[in-house]
Amino acid sequence: MRKPEKGEWGYTDSHKKSQILKTLLFFLIPIAIFVLGYVSTGTKRNYFTILAIVGCLPACKEMVNVLMFLKRRSMPKELYEEIESHAGKLTRAYELVLTTYEKNYPVHSLVICGNEVAGYTTMKNTDLRPVQDHIVKMLKENGISGIHAHIFPDLKVYLDRVDALAKRDPEEIPFTPDERFPGMNREQCIRQLVLSLSL
């Protein structure tokens, strides 16, 4: 079975498992070096101990990634299937945690149609303007202007928006292919740029 990539349903749970395994491996290596040094010299005062301590730094970095993902879970399959049934041929992404300078915003689903980016989050009673503005600003800095981003905390409103976007005729928007994303159309490039904002 293929491992889900960033922006696909199931990515969060899959990535969390792989990060935990990677972190354990990264901690086992310095432990093995320490044990090897202790067994070969009979004391912990040796260069192997120094190497083992330095070797813990990458493991600690990986541990931070594990802690960031520990509380997160993949979105329920029923919700994914419901959104998929509305999305039609729209370019979409799932299970994002969009980062701004001040805060992280979990966005369960995102669709892109022409100059419109619409997303769904379960963050109720939160000002979503900063993340919307951040998406628009980041895309503009990467040469894609005229974007309108809306993140909806209400599923029904989001699905209505997805339905409306799915019924639209494709817009003819001038676009110069981006050499960073060979073979991708404008909406796919927008998706990749938004994914770069996500953990």
Coordinates of N, CA, C and O in Angstrom, one line a residue, residues 83-92 111-113 159-170:
I83 N -16.5 15.2 1.8 CA -15.9 16.3 1.0 C -15.5 15.9 -0.4 O -15.8 16.6 -1.3
E84 N -15.0 14.7 -0.5 CA -14.6 14.2 -1.9 C -15.8 14.1 -2.8 O -15.8 14.4 -4.0
S85 N -17.0 13.7 -2.2 CA -18.2 13.6 -3.0 C -18.7 15.0 -3.6 O -19.4 15.0 -4.5
H86 N -18.2 16.1 -2.9 CA -18.6 17.4 -3.4 C -17.6 18.0 -4.3 O -17.9 18.9 -5.0
A87 N -16.3 17.6 -4.1 CA -15.2 18.3 -4.7 C -15.1 18.1 -6.3 O -14.4 19.0 -6.9
G88 N -15.6 17.1 -6.8 CA -15.5 16.9 -8.3 C -14.1 16.9 -8.8 O -13.3 16.1 -8.3
K89 N -13.8 17.7 -9.7 CA -12.4 17.8 -10.3 C -11.6 18.9 -9.7 O -10.5 19.2 -10.3
L90 N -12.0 19.5 -8.6 CA -11.2 20.6 -8.0 C -9.9 20.1 -7.5 O -9.8 18.9 -7.1
T91 N -8.9 20.9 -7.6 CA -7.6 20.6 -7.0 C -7.8 20.8 -5.4 O -8.4 21.7 -5.0
R92 N -7.3 19.8 -4.7 CA -7.6 19.8 -3.2 C -6.4 19.2 -2.4 O -5.6 18.6 -3.0
V111 N -9.7 23.4 -1.0 CA -9.9 23.3 -2.5 C -9.5 24.6 -3.2 O -9.5 25.6 -2.6
I112 N -9.0 24.4 -4.4 CA -8.5 25.5 -5.2 C -9.3 25.5 -6.6 O -9.3 24.5 -7.3
C113 N -9.8 26.7 -6.9 CA -10.5 26.8 -8.2 C -10.2 28.2 -8.7 O -10.6 29.2 -8.2
L159 N -19.0 23.1 2.4 CA -19.5 22.2 1.4 C -20.3 23.0 0.3 O -20.2 22.7 -0.9
D160 N -21.1 24.0 0.7 CA -21.8 24.8 -0.2 C -20.9 25.5 -1.1 O -21.1 25.6 -2.3
R161 N -19.8 26.1 -0.5 CA -18.8 26.8 -1.3 C -18.1 25.8 -2.3 O -17.8 26.2 -3.4
V162 N -17.8 24.6 -1.8 CA -17.1 23.6 -2.7 C -18.0 23.3 -3.8 O -17.6 23.2 -5.0
D163 N -19.3 23.1 -3.6 CA -20.3 22.8 -4.6 C -20.3 23.9 -5.7 O -20.3 23.6 -6.9
A164 N -20.3 25.1 -5.2 CA -20.4 26.3 -6.1 C -19.1 26.3 -7.0 O -19.1 26.6 -8.2
L165 N -17.9 26.1 -6.4 CA -16.7 26.1 -7.1 C -16.6 25.0 -8.1 O -16.1 25.1 -9.2
A166 N -17.1 23.8 -7.7 CA -17.0 22.6 -8.6 C -17.9 22.8 -9.8 O -17.6 22.2 -10.9
K167 N -18.9 23.6 -9.7 CA -19.8 23.8 -10.9 C -19.3 24.9 -11.8 O -19.8 25.1 -12.9
R168 N -18.3 25.7 -11.4 CA -17.8 26.7 -12.3 C -17.1 26.2 -13.5 O -16.4 25.1 -13.4
D169 N -17.1 27.0 -14.6 CA -16.3 26.6 -15.7 C -14.9 27.1 -15.4 O -14.7 28.0 -14.8
P170 N -13.9 26.3 -16.0 CA -12.5 26.7 -15.7 C -12.2 28.1 -16.2 O -12.6 28.5 -17.3

